[in-house]
PDB file of C-alpha atoms and ligand atoms in Angstrom:
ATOM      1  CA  UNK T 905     -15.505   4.900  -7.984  1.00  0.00           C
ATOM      2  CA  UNK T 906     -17.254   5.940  -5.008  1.00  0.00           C
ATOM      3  CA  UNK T 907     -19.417   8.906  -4.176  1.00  0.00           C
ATOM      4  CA  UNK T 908     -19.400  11.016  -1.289  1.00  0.00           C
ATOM      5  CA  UNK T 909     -21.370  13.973  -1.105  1.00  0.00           C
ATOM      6  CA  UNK T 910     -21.974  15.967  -4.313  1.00  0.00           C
ATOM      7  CA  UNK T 911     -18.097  14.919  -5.475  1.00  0.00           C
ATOM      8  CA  UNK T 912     -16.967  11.527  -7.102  1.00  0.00           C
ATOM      9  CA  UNK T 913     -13.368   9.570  -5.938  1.00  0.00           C
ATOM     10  CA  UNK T 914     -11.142   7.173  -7.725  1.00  0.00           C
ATOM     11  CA  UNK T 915      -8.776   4.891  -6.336  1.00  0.00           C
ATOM     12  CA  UNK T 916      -5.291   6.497  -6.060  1.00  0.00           C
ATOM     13  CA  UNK T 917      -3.576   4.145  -3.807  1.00  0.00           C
ATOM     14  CA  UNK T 918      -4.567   0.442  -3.190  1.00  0.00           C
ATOM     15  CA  UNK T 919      -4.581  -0.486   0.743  1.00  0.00           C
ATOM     16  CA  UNK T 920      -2.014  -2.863   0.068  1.00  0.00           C
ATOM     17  CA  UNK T 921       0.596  -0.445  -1.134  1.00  0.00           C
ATOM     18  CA  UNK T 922      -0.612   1.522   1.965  1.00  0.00           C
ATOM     19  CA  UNK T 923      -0.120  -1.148   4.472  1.00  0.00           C
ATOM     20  CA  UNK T 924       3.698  -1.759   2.982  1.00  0.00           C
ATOM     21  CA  UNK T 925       4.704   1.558   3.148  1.00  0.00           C
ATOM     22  CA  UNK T 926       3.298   2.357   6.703  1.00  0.00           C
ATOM     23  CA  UNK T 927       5.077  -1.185   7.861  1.00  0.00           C
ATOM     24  CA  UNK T 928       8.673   0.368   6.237  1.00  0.00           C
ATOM     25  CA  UNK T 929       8.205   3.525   8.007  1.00  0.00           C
ATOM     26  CA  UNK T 930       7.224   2.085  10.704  1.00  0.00           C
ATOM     27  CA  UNK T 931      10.751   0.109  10.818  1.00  0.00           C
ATOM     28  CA  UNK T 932      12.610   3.129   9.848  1.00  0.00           C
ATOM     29  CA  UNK T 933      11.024   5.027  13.314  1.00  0.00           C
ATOM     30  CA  UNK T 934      11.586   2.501  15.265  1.00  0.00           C
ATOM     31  CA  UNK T 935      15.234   1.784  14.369  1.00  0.00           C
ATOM     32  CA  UNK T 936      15.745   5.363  14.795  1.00  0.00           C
ATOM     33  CA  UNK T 937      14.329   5.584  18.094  1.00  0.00           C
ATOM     34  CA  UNK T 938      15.689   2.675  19.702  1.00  0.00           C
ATOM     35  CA  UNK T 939      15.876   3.210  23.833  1.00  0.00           C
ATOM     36  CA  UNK T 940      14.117   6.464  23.413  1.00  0.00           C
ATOM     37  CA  UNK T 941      10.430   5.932  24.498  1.00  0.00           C
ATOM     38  CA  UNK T 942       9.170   8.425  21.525  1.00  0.00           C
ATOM     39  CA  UNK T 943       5.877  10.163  23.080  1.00  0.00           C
ATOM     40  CA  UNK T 944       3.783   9.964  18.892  1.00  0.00           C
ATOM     41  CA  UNK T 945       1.764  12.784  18.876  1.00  0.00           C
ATOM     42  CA  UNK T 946      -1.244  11.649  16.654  1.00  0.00           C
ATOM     43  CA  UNK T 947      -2.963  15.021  15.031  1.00  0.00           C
ATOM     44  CA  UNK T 948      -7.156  14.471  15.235  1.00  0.00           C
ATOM     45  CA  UNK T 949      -9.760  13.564  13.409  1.00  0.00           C
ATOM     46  CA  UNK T 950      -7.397  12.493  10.245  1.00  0.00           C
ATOM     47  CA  UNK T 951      -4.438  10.378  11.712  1.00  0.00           C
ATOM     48  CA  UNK T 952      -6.225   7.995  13.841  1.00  0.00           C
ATOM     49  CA  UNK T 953      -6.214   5.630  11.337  1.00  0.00           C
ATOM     50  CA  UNK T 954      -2.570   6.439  10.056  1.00  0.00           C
ATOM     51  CA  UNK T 955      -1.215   6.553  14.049  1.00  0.00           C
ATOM     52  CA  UNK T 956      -3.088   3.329  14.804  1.00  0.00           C
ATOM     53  CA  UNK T 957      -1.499   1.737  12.454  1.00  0.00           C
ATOM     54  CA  UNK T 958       1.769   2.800  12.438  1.00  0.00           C
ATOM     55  CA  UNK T 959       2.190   2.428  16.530  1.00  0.00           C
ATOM     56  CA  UNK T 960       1.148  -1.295  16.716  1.00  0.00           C
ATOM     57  CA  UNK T 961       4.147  -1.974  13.878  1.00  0.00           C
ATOM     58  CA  UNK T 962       6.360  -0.725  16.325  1.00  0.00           C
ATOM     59  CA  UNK T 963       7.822  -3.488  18.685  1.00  0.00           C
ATOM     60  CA  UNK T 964      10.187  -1.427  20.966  1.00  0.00           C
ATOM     61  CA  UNK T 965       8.447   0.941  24.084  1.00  0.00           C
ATOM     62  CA  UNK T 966       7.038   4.109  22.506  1.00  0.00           C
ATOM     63  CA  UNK T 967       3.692   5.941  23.949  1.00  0.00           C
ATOM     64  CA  UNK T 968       1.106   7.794  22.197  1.00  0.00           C
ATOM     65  CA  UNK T 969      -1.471  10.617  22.958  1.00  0.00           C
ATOM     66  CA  UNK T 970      -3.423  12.713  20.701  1.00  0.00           C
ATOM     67  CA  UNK T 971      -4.283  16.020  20.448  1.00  0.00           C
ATOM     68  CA  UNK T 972      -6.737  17.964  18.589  1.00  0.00           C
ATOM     69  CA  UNK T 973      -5.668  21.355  16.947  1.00  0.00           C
ATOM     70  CA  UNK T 974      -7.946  24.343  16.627  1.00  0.00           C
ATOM     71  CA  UNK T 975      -7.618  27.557  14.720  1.00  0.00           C
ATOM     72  CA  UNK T 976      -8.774  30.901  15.412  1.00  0.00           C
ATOM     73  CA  UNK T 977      -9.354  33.132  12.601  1.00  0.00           C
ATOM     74  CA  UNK T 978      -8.445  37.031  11.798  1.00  0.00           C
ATOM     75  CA  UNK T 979      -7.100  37.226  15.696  1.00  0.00           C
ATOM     76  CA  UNK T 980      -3.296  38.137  14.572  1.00  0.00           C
ATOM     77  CA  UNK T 981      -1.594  39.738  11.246  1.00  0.00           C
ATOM     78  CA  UNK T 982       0.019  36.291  10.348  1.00  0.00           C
ATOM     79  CA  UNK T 983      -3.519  34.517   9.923  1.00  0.00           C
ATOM     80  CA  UNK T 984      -5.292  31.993  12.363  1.00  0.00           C
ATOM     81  CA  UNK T 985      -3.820  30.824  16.082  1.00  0.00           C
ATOM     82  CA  UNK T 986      -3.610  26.901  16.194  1.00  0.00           C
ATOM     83  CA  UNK T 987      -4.623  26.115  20.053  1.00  0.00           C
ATOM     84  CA  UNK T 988      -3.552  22.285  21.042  1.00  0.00           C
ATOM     85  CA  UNK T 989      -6.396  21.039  22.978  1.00  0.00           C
ATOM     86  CA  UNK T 990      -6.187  17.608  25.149  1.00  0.00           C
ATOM     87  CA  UNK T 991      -2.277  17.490  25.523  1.00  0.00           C
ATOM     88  CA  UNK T 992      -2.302  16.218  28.828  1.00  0.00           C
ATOM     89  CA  UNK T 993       1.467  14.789  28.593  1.00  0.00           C
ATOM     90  CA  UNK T 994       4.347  16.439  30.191  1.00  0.00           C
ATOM     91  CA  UNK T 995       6.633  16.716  26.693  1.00  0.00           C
ATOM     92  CA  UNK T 996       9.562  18.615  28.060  1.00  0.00           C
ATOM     93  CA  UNK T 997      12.561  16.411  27.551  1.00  0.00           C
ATOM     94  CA  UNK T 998      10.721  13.530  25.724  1.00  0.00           C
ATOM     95  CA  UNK T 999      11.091  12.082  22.171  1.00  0.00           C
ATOM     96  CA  UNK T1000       8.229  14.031  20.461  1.00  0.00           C
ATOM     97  CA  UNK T1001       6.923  12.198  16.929  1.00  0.00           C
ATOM     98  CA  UNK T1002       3.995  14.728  15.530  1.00  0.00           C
ATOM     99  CA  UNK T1003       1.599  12.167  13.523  1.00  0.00           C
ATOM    100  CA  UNK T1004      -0.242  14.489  10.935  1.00  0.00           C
ATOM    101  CA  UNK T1005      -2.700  12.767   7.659  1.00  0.00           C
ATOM    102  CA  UNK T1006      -1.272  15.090   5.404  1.00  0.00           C
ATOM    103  CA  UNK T1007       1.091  18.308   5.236  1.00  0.00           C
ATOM    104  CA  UNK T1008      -0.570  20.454   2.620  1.00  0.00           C
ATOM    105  CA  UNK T1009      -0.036  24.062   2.715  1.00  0.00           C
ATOM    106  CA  UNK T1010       1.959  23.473   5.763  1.00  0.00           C
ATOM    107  CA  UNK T1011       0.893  26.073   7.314  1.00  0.00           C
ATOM    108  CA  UNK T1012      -1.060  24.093  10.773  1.00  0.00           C
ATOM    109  CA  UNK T1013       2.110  22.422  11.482  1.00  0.00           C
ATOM    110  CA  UNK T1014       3.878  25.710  11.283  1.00  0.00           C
ATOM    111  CA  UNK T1015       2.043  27.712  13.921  1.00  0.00           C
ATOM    112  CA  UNK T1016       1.733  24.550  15.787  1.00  0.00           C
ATOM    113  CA  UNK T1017       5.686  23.785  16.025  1.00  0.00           C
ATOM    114  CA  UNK T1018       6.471  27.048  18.362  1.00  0.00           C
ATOM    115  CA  UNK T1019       4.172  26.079  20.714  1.00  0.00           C
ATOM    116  CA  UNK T1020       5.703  21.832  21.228  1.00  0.00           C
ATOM    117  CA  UNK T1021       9.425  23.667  21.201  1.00  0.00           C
ATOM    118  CA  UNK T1022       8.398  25.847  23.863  1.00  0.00           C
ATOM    119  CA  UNK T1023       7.944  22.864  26.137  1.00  0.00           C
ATOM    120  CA  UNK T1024      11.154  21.784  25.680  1.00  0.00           C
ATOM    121  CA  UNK T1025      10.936  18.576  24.467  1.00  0.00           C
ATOM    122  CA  UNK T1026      14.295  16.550  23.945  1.00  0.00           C
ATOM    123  CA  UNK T1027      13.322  16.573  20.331  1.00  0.00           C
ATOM    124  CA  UNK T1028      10.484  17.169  17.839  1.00  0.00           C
ATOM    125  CA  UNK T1029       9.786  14.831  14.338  1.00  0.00           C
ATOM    126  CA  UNK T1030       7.129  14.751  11.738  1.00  0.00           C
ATOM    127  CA  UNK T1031       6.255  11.754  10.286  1.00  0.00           C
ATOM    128  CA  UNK T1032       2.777  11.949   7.494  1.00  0.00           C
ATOM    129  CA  UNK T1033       0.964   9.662   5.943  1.00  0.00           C
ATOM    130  CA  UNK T1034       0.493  12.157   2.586  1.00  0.00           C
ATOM    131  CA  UNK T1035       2.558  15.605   1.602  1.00  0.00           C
ATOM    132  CA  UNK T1036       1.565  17.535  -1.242  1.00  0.00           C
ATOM    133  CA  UNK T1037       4.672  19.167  -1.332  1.00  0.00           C
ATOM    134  CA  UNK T1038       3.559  21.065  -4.703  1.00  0.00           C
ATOM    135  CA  UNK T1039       1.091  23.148  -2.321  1.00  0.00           C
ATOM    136  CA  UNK T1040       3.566  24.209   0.673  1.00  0.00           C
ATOM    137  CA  UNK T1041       2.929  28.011   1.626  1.00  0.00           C
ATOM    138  CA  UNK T1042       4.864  27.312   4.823  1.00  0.00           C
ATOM    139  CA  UNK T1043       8.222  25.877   5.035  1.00  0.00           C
ATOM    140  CA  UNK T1044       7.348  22.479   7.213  1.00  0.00           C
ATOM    141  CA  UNK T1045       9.746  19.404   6.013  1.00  0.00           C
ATOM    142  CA  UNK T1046       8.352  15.804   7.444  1.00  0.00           C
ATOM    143  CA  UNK T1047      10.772  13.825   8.290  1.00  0.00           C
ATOM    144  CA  UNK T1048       9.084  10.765   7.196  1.00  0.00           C
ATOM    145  CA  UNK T1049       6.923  11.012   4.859  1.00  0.00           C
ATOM    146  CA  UNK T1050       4.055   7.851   3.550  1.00  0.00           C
ATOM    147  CA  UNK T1051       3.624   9.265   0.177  1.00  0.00           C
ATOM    148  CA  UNK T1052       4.242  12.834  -1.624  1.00  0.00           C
ATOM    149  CA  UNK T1053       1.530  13.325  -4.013  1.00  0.00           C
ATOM    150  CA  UNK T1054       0.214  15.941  -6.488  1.00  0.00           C
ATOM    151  CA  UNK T1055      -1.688  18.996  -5.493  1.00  0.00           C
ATOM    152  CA  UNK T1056      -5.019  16.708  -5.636  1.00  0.00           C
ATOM    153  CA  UNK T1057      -7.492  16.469  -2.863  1.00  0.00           C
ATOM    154  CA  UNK T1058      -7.910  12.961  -1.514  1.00  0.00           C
ATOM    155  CA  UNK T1059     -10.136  10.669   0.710  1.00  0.00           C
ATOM    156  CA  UNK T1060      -9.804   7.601   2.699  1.00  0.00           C
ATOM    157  CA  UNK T1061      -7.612   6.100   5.265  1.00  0.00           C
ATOM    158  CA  UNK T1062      -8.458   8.763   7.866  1.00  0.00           C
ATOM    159  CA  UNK T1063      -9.059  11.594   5.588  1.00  0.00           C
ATOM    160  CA  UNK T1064     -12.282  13.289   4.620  1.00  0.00           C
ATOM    161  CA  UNK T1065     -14.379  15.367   2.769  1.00  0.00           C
ATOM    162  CA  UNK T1066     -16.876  17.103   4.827  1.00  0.00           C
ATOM    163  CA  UNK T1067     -16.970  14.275   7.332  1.00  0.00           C
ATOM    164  CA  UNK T1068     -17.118  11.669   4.942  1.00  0.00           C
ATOM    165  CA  UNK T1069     -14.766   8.910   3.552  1.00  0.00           C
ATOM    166  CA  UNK T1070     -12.931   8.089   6.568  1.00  0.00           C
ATOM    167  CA  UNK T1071     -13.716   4.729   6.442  1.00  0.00           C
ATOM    168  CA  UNK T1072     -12.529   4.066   3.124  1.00  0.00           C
ATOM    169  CA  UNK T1073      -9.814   1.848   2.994  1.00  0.00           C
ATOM    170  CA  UNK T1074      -7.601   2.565  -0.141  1.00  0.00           C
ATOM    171  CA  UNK T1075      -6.773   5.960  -0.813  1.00  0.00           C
ATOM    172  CA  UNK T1076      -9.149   7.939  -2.887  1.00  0.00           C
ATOM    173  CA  UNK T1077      -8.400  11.113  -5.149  1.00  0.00           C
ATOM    174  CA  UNK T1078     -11.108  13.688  -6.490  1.00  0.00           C
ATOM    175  CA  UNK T1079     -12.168  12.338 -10.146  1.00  0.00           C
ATOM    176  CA  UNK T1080     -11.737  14.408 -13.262  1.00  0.00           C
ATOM    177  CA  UNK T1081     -14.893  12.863 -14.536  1.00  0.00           C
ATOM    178  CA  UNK T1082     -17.500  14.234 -11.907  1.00  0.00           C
TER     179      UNK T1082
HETATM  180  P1  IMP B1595      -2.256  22.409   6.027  1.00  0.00           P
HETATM  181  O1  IMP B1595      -2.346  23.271   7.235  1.00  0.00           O
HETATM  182  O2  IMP B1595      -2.632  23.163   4.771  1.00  0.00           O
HETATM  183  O3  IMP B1595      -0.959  21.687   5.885  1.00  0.00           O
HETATM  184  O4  IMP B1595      -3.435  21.358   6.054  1.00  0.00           O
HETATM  185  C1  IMP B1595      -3.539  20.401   6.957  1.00  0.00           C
HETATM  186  C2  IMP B1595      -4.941  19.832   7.039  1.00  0.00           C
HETATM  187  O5  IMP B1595      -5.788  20.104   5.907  1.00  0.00           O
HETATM  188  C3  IMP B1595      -4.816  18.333   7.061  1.00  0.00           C
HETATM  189  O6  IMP B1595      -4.507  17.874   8.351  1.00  0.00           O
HETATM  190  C4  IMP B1595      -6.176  17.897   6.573  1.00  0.00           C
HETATM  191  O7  IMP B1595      -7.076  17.841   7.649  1.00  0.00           O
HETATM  192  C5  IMP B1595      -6.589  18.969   5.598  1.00  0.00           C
HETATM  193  N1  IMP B1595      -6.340  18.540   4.202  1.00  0.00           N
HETATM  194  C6  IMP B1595      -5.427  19.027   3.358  1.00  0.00           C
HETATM  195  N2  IMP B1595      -5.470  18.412   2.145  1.00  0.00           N
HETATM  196  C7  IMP B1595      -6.456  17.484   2.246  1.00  0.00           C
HETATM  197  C8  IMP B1595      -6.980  16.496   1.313  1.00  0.00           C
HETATM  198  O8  IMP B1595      -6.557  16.338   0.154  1.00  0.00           O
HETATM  199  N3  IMP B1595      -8.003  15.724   1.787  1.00  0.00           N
HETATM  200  C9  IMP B1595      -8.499  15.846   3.038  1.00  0.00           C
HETATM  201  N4  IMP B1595      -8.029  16.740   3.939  1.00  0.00           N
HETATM  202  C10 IMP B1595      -7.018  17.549   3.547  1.00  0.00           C
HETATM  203 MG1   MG B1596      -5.371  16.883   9.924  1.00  0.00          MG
END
């Protein structure tokens, strides 16, 4: 049990069982992108940890660059803008991988998609470390995927609540018992 803030986390999912699954998708991208130089796209502050990892399992030439993403609210009828900021990468007919934490609602990746298609990139993926695909307001399908897990807010491995827990190295999930 750890505490962070005013909330208490349990351990959801050891580090071990993260480092195996991250290693197999790891293999599954890079078999997939074999001679294609995929640019990975790593989504800040939560995927550092999740892109860091999964780019040094991957033996064949691939490049990565991050990005952070920032939303304006109330400024259009659909909801918030999503502005890239620090994409300094030419995309347009490159192997785009999009490295989120987590796919939640869905809906960041959705108003963020438009914007890497209208660069013309040769082609766009998702890969995750989490989806909670029980809280999806937008329709955004990873294409690989670390873990689907309940509609329960989690902590560690890149992921935080209110700046903390980043650090932690298993994954962590909100306690019943607070
Ligand atoms: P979406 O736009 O609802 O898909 O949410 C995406 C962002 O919400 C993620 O990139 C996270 O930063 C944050 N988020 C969603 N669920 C969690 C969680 O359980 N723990 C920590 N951050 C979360
Ligand atoms: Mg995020």
């Amino acid at each position: 049990m750890v505490q962070l803030h005013d909330k208490r986390f349990e351990v959801f999912i050891e580090k071990a069982a993260i480092d195996e699954r991250v290693q197999a998708l790891a293999a599954q991208i890079q078999a997939d992108y074999r001679g294609m130089n995929p640019l990975l796209l790593g989504i800040l502050n939560g995927s550092f940890i999740f892109a860091a990892d999964l780019f040094r399992h991957l033996s064949t030439p691939a490049e990565i660059s991050f990005i952070k993403l920032a939303s304006y609210k109330g400024t259009t009828s659909t909801g918030n803008i999503i502005t890239a900021i620090g994409l300094e990468e030419n995309i347009a007919d490159r192997h785009i991988l999009i490295v989120e934490d987590i796919i939640d609602t869905g809906r960041t990746l959705h108003s963020f998609l438009p914007q890497v298609l209208q660069q013309q990139p040769a082609s766009v993926k998702i890969a995750c470390f989490l989806s909670k695909p029980d809280a999806r307001v937008c329709d955004v399908q990873p294409d690989y995927t670390g873990f689907d897990i309940p509609d329960v807010f989690v902590v560690g491995y890149g992921l935080d609540y209110d700046g903390q827990g980043r650090n932690l190295q298993h994954l962590y999930r909100l306690s019943d018992n607070q």
